Coordinates of N, CA and C and ligand atoms in Angstrom, one line a residue:
X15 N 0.9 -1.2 0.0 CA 0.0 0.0 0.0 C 0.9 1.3 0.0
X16 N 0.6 2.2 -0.7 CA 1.3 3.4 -0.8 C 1.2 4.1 0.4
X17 N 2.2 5.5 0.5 CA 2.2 5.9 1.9 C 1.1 7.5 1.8
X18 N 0.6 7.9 2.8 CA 0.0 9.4 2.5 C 0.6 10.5 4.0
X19 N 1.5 11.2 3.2 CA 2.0 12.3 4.2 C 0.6 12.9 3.9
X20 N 0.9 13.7 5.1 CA 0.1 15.3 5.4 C 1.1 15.9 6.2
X21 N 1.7 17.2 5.1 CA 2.8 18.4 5.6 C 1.7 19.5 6.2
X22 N 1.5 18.8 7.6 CA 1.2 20.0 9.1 C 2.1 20.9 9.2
X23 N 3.2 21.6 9.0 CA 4.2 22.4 8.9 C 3.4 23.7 9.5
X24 N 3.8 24.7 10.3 CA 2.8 25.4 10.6 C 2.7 26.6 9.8
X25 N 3.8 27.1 8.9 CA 3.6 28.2 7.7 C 2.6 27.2 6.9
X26 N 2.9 26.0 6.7 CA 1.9 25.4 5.4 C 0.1 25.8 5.6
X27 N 0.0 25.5 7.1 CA -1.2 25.5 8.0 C -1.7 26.9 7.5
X28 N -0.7 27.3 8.2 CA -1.0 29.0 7.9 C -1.7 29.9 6.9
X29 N -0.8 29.1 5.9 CA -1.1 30.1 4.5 C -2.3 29.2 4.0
X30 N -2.6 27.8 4.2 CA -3.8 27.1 3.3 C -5.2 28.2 4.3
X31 N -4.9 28.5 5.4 CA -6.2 29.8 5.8 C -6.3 30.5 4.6
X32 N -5.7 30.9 4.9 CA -6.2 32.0 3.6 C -6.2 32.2 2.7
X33 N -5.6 30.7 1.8 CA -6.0 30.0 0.6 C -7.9 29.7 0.5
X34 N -8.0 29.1 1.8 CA -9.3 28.5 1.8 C -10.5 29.8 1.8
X35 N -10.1 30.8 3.1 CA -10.6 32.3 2.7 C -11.6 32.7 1.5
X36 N -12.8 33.0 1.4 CA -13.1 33.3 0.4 C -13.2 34.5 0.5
X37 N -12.8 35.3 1.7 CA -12.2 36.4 1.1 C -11.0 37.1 0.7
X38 N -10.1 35.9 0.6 CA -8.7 36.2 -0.4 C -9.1 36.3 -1.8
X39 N -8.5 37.3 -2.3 CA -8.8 37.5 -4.0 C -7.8 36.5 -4.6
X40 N -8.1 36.8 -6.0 CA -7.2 35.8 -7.3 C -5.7 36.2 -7.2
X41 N -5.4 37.5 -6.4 CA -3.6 37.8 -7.0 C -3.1 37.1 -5.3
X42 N -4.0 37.6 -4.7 CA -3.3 36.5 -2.6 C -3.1 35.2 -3.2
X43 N -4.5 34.8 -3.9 CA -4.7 33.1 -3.9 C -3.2 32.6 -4.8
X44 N -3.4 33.3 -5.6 CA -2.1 32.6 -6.1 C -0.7 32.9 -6.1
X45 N -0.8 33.7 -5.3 CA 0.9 33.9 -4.7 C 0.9 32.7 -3.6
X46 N 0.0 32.6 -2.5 CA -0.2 31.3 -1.5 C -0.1 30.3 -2.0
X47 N -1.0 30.0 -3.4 CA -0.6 28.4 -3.5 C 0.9 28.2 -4.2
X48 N 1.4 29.6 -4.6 CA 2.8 29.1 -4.7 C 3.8 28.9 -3.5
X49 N 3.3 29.6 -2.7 CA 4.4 29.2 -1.7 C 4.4 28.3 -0.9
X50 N 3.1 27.6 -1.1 CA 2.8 26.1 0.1 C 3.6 25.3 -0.9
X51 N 3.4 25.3 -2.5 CA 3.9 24.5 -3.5 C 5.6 24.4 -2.9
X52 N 5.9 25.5 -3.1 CA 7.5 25.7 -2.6 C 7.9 24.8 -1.5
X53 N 7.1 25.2 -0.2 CA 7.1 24.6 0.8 C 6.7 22.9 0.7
X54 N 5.8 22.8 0.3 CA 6.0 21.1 0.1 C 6.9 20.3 -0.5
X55 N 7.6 21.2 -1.8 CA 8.6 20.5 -2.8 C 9.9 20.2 -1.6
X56 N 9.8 21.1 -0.5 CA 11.0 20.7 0.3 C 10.9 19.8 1.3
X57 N 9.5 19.5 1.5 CA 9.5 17.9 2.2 C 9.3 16.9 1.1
X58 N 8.7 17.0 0.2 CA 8.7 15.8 -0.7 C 9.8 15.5 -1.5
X59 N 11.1 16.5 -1.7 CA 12.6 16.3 -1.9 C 13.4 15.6 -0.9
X60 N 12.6 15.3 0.3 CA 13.8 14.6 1.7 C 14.6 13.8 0.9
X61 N 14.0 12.7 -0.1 CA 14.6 11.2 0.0 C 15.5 11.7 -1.1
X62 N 15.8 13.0 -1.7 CA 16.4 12.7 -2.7 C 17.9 11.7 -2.9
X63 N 18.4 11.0 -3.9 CA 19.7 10.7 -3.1 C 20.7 12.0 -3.4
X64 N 22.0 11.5 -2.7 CA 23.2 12.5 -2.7 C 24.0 11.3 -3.0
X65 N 25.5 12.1 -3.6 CA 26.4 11.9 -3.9 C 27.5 12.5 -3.3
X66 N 28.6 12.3 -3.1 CA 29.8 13.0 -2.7 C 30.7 13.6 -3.5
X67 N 30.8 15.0 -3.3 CA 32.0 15.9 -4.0 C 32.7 16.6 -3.7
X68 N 34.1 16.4 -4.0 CA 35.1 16.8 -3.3 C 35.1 18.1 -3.8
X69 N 35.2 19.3 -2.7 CA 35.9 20.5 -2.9 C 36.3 21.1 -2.4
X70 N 37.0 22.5 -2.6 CA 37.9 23.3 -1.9 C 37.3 24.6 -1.3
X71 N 37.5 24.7 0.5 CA 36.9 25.7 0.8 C 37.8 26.6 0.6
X72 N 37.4 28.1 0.8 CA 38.9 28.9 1.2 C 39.8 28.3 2.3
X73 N 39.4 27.1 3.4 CA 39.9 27.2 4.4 C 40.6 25.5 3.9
X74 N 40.2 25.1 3.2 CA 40.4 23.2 3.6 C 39.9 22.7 1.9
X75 N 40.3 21.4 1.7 CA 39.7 20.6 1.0 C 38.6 19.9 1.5
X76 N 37.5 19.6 1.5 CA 36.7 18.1 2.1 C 35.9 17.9 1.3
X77 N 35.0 16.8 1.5 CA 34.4 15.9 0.6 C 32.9 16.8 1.3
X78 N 32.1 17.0 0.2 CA 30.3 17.5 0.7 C 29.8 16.5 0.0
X79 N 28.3 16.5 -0.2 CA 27.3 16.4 -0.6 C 26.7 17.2 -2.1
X80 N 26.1 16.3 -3.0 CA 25.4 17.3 -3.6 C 24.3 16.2 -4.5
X81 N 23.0 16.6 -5.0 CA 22.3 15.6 -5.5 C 23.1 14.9 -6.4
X82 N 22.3 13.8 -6.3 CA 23.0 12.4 -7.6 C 22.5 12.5 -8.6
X83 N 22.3 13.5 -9.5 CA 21.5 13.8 -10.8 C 20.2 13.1 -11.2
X84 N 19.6 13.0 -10.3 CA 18.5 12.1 -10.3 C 17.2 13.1 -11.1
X85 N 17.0 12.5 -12.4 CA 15.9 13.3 -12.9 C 14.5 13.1 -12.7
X86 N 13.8 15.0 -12.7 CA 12.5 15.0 -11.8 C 12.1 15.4 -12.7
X87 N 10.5 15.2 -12.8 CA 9.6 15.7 -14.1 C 8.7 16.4 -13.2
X88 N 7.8 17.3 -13.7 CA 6.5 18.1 -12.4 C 5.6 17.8 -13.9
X89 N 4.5 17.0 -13.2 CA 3.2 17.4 -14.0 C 2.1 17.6 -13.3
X90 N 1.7 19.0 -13.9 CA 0.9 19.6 -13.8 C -0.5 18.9 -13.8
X91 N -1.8 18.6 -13.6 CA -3.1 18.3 -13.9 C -3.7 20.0 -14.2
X92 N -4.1 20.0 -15.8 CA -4.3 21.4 -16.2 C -6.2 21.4 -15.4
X93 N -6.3 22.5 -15.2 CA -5.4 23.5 -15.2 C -5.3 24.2 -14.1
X94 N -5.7 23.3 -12.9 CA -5.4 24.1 -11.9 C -4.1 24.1 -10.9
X95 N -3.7 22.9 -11.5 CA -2.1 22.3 -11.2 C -1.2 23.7 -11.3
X96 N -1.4 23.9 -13.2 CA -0.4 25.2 -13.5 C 0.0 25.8 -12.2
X97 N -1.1 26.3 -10.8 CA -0.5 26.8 -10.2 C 0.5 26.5 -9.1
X98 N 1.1 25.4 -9.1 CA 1.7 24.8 -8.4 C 3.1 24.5 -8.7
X99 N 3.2 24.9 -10.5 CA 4.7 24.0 -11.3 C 5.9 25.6 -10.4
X100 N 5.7 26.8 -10.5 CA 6.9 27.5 -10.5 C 7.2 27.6 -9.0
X101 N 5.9 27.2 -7.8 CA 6.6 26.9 -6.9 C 7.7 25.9 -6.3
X102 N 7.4 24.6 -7.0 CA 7.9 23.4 -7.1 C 9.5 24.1 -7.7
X103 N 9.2 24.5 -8.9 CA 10.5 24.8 -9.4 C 11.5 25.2 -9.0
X104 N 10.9 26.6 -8.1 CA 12.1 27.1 -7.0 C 13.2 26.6 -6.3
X105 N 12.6 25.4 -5.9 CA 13.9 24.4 -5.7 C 14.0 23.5 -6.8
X106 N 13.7 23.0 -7.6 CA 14.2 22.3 -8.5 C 14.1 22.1 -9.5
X107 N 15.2 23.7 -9.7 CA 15.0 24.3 -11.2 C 15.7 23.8 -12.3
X108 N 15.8 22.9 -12.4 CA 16.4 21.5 -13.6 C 15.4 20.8 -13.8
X109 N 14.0 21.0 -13.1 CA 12.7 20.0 -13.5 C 12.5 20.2 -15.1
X110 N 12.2 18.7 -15.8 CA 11.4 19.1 -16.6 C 9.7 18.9 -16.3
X111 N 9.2 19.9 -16.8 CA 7.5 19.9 -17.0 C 6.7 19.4 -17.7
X112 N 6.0 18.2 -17.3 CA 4.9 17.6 -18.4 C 3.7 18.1 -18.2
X113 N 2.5 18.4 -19.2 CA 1.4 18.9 -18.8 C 0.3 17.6 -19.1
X114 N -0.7 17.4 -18.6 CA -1.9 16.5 -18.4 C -3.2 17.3 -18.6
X115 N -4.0 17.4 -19.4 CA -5.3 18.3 -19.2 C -6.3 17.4 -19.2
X116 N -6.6 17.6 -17.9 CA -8.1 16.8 -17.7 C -9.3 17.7 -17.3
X117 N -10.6 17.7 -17.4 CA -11.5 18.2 -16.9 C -12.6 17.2 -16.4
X118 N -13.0 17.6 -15.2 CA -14.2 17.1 -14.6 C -15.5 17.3 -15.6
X119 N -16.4 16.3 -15.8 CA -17.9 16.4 -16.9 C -18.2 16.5 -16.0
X120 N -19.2 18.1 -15.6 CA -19.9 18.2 -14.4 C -21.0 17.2 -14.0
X121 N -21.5 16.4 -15.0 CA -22.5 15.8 -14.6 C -22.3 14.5 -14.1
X122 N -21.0 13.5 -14.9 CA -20.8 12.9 -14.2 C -19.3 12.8 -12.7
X123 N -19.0 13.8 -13.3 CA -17.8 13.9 -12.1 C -16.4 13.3 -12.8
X124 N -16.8 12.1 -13.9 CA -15.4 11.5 -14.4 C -14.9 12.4 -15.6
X125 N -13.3 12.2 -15.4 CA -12.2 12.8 -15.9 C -12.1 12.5 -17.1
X126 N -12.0 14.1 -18.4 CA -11.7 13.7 -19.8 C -10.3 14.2 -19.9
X127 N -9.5 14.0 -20.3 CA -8.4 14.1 -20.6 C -8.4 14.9 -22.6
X128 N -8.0 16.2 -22.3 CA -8.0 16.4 -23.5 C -6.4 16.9 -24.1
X129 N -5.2 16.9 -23.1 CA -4.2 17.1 -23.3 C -3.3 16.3 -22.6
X130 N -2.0 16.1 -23.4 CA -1.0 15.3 -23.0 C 0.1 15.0 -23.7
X131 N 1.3 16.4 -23.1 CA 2.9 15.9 -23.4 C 4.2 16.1 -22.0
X132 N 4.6 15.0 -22.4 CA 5.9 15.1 -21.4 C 7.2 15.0 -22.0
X133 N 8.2 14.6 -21.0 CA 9.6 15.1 -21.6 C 9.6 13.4 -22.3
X134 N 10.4 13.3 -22.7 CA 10.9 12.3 -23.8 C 11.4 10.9 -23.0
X135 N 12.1 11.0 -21.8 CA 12.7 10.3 -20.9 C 11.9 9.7 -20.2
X136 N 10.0 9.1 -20.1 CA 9.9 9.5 -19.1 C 10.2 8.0 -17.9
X137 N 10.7 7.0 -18.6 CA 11.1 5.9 -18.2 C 12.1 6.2 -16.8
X138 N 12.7 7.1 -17.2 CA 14.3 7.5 -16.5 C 13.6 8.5 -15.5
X139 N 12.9 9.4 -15.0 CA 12.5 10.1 -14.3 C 11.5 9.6 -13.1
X140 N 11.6 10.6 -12.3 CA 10.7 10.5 -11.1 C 9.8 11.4 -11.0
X141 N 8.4 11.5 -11.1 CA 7.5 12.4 -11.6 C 6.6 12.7 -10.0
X142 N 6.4 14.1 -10.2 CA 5.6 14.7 -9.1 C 4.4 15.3 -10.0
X143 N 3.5 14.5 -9.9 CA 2.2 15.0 -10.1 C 1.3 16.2 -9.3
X144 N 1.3 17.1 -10.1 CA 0.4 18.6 -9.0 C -0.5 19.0 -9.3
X145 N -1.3 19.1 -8.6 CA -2.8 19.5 -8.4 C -3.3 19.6 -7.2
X146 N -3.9 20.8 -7.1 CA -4.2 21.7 -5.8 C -5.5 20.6 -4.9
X147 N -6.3 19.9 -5.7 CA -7.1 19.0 -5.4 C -7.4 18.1 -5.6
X148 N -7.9 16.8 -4.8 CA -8.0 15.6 -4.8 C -9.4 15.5 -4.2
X149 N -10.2 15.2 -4.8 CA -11.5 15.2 -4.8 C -12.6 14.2 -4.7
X150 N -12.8 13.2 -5.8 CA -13.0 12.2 -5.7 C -12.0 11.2 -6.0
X151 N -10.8 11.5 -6.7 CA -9.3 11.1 -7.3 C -9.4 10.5 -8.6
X152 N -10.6 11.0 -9.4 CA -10.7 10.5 -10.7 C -9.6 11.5 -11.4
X153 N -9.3 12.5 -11.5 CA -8.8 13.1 -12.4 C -7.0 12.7 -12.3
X154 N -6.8 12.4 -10.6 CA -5.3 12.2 -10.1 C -5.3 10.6 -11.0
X155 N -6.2 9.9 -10.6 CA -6.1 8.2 -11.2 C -5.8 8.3 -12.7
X156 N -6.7 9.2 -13.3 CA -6.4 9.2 -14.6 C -5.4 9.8 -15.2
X157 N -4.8 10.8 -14.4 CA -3.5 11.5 -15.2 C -2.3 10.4 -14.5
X158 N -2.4 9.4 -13.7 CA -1.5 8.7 -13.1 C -1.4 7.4 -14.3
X159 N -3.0 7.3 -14.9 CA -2.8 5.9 -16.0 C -2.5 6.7 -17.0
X160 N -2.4 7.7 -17.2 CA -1.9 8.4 -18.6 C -0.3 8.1 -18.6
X161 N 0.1 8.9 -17.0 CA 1.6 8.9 -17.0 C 2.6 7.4 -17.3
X162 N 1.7 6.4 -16.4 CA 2.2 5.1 -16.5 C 2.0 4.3 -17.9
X163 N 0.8 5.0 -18.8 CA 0.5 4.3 -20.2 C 1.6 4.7 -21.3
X164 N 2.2 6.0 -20.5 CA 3.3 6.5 -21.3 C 4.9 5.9 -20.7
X165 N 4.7 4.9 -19.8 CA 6.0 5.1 -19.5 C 6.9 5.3 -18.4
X166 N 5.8 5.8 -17.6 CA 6.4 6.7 -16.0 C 6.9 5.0 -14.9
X167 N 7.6 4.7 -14.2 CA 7.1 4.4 -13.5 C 7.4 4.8 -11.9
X168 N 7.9 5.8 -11.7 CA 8.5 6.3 -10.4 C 7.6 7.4 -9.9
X169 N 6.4 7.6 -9.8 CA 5.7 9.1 -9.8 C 5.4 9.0 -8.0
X170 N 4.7 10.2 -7.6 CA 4.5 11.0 -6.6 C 3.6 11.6 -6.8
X171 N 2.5 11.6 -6.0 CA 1.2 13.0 -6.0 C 1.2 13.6 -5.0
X172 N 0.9 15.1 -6.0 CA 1.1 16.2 -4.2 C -0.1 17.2 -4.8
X173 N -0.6 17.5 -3.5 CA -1.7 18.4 -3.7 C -2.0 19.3 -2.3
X174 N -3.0 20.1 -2.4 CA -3.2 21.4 -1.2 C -4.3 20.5 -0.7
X175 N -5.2 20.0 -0.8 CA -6.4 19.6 -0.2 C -7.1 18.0 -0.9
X176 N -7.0 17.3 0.1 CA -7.7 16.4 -0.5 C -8.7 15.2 0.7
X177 N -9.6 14.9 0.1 CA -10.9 14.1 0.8 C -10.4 12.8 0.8
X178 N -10.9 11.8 2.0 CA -10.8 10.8 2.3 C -11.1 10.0 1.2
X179 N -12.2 10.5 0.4 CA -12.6 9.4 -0.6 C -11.4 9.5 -1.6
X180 N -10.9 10.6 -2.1 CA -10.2 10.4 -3.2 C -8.8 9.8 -2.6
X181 N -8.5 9.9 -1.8 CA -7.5 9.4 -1.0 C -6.9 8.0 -1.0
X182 N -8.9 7.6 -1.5 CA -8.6 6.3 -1.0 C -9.1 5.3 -1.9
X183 N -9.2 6.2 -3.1 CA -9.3 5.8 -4.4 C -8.0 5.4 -5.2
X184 N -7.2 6.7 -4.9 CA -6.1 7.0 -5.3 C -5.3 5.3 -4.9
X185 N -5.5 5.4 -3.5 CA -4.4 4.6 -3.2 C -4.8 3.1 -3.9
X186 N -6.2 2.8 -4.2 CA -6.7 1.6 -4.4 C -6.2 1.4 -6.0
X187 N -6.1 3.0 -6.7 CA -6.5 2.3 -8.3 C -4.4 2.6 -8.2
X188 N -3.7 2.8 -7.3 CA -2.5 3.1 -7.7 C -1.5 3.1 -6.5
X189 N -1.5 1.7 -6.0 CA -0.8 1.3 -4.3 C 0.9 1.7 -4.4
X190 N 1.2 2.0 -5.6 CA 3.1 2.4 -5.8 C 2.9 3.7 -5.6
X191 N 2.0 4.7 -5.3 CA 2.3 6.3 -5.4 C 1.8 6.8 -4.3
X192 N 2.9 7.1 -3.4 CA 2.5 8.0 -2.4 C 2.1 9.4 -2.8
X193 N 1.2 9.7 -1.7 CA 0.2 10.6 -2.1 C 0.6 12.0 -0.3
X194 N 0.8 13.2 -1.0 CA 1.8 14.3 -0.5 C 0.8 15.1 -0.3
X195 N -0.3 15.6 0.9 CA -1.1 16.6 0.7 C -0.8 17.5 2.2
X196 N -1.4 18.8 2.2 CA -1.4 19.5 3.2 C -2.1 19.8 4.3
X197 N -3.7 19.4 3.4 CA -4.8 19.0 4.5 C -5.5 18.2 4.1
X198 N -6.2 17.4 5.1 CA -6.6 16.0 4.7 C -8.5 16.7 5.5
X199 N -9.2 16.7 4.4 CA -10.4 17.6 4.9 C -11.7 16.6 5.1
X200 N -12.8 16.7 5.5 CA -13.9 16.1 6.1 C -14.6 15.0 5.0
X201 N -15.0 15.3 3.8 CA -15.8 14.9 2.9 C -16.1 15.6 1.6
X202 N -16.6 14.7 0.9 CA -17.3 15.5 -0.5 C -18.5 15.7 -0.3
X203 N -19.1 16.9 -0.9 CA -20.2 17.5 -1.1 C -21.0 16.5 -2.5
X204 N -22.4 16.9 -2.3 CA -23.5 16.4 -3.4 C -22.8 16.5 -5.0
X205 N -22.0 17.8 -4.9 CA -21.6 17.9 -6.4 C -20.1 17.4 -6.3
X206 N -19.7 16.9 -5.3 CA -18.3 16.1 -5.6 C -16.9 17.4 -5.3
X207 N -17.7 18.5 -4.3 CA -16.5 19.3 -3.7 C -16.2 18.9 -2.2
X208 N -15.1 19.1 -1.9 CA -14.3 19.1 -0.7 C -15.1 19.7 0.4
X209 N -15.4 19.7 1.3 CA -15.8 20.5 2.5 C -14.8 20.0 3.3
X210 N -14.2 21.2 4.3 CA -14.6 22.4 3.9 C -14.3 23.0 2.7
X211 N -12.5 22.5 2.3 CA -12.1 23.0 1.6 C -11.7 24.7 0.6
X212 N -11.8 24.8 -0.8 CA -11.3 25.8 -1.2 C -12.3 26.5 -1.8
X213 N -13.4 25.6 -2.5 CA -14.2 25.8 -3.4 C -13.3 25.4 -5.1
X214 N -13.6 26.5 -6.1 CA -13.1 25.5 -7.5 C -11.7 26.0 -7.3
X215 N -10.7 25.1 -7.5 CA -9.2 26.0 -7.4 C -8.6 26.7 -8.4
X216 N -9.4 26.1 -9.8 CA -9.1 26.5 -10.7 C -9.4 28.4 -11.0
X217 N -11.1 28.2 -10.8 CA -11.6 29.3 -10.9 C -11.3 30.8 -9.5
X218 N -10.6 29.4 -8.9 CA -9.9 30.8 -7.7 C -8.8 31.3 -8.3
X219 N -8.0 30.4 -8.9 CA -6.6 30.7 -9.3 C -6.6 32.1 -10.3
X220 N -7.4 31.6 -10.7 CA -7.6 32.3 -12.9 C -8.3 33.2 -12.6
X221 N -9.2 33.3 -11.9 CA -10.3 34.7 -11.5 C -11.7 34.3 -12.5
X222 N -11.8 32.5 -13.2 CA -12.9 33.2 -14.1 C -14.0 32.3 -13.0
X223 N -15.2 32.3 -13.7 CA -15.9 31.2 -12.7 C -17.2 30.7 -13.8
Ligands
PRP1 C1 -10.4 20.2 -10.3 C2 -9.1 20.0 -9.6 C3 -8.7 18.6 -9.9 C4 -10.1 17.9 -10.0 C5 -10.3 17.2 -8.7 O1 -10.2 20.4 -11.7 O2 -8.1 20.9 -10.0 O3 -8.1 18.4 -11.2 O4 -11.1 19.0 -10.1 O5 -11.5 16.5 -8.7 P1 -11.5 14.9 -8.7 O6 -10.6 14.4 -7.7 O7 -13.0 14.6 -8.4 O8 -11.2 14.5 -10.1 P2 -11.4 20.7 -12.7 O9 -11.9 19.5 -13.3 O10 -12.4 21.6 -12.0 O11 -10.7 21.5 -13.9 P3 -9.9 22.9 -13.9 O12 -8.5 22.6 -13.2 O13 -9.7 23.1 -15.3 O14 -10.7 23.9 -13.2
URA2 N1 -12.2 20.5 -7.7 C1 -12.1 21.7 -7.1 O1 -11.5 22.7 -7.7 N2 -12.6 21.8 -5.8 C2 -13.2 20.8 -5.2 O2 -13.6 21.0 -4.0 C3 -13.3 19.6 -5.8 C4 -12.8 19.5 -7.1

């Protein structure tokens, strides 16, 4: 069975307030979800490995540390992911970015995928899948069987908020991918939203509705 962190961190705590806020506007909302993004990429980077490099301080020679060139891919779930890749980036500005576009059919709730490219390698990479939401986890399941139909097999899912159910969808339709969220919230609503939650993250992000 795959593992599910929840980064309690208490800046992370902090800022998802006023993410969730509906009375934060479109330019707060999305400076915040970049900087929880940021802030998570530096716990979901712990395991990265290292390697040893010898160098010279002004003071000494000695051997440090520095990553083992281990390549990372960030894909995005369009389009409310987008807001999540340049925080991620910040530290790990050698990612390459693959995009996934899926949308929710409001009627049925299940995921169409209308877009999809990634880097070329994706056999050789370790992929962080982003999206601000996990909901019912159709859209995470489905951009997870896209990534693996292409290729992936090392991925990661990180997201700002996600429900028990999609949680536990996720883990059923995909037991190799730990799943990286910041709050782990009460339930879905009649139309398949989070409570408490953010409301649409997309249409928070973007300003449209
Ligand atoms: C939202 C969100 C997730 C999805 C989660 O996207 O960003 O991708 O819903 O719901 P699920 O777990 O039930 O699939 P949406 O479909 O609203 O598209 P958008 O990003 O274009 O707004
Ligand atoms: N997608 C969102 O943007 N918000 C939710 O609460 C559920 C799905």
């Amino acid at each position: 069975m795959s593992k599910v962190y929840v980064f309690d961190h208490p800046l992370i705590q902090h800022k998802l307030t006023y993410i969730r806020d509906i009375n934060t506007g479109t330019k707060e909302f999305r400076e915040l979800v970049d900087e929880v993004a940021t802030l998570m990429a530096f716990e979901i980077t712990r395991d990265l490995p290292l390697e040893d490099k010898t160098i010279e301080t002004p003071v000494t020679k000695m051997t440090s540390k520095i990553l083992s060139g281990k390549k990372i891919g960030i894909v995005p779930i369009l389009r409310a992911g987008i807001g999540m890749v340049e925080g991620v980036l910040k530290l790990i500005p050698a990612a390459k970015v693959g995009h996934i576009g899926l949308y929710r059919d409001p009627e049925t709730l299940e995921p169409v995928e209308y877009y999809a490219k990634l880097p070329a390698d994706v056999a050789e990479r370790e992929f962080i899948v982003v999206d601000p939401m996990l909901a019912t986890g159709g859209s995470a399941i489905e951009a997870i069987n896209s990534l693996k139909k292409r290729g992936a097999v090392n991925i990661k899912f990180m997201c700002l908020i996600a429900a028990p159910e999609g949680v536990q969808a996720l883990q059923d339709a995909h037991n190799d991918v730990d799943v990286y969220i910041a709050a782990l919230d009460d339930k879905l609503d009649e139309h398949g939203y989070i409570v408490p939650g953010l409301g649409d993250a997309g249409d928070r992000l973007f300003g449209t509705k």
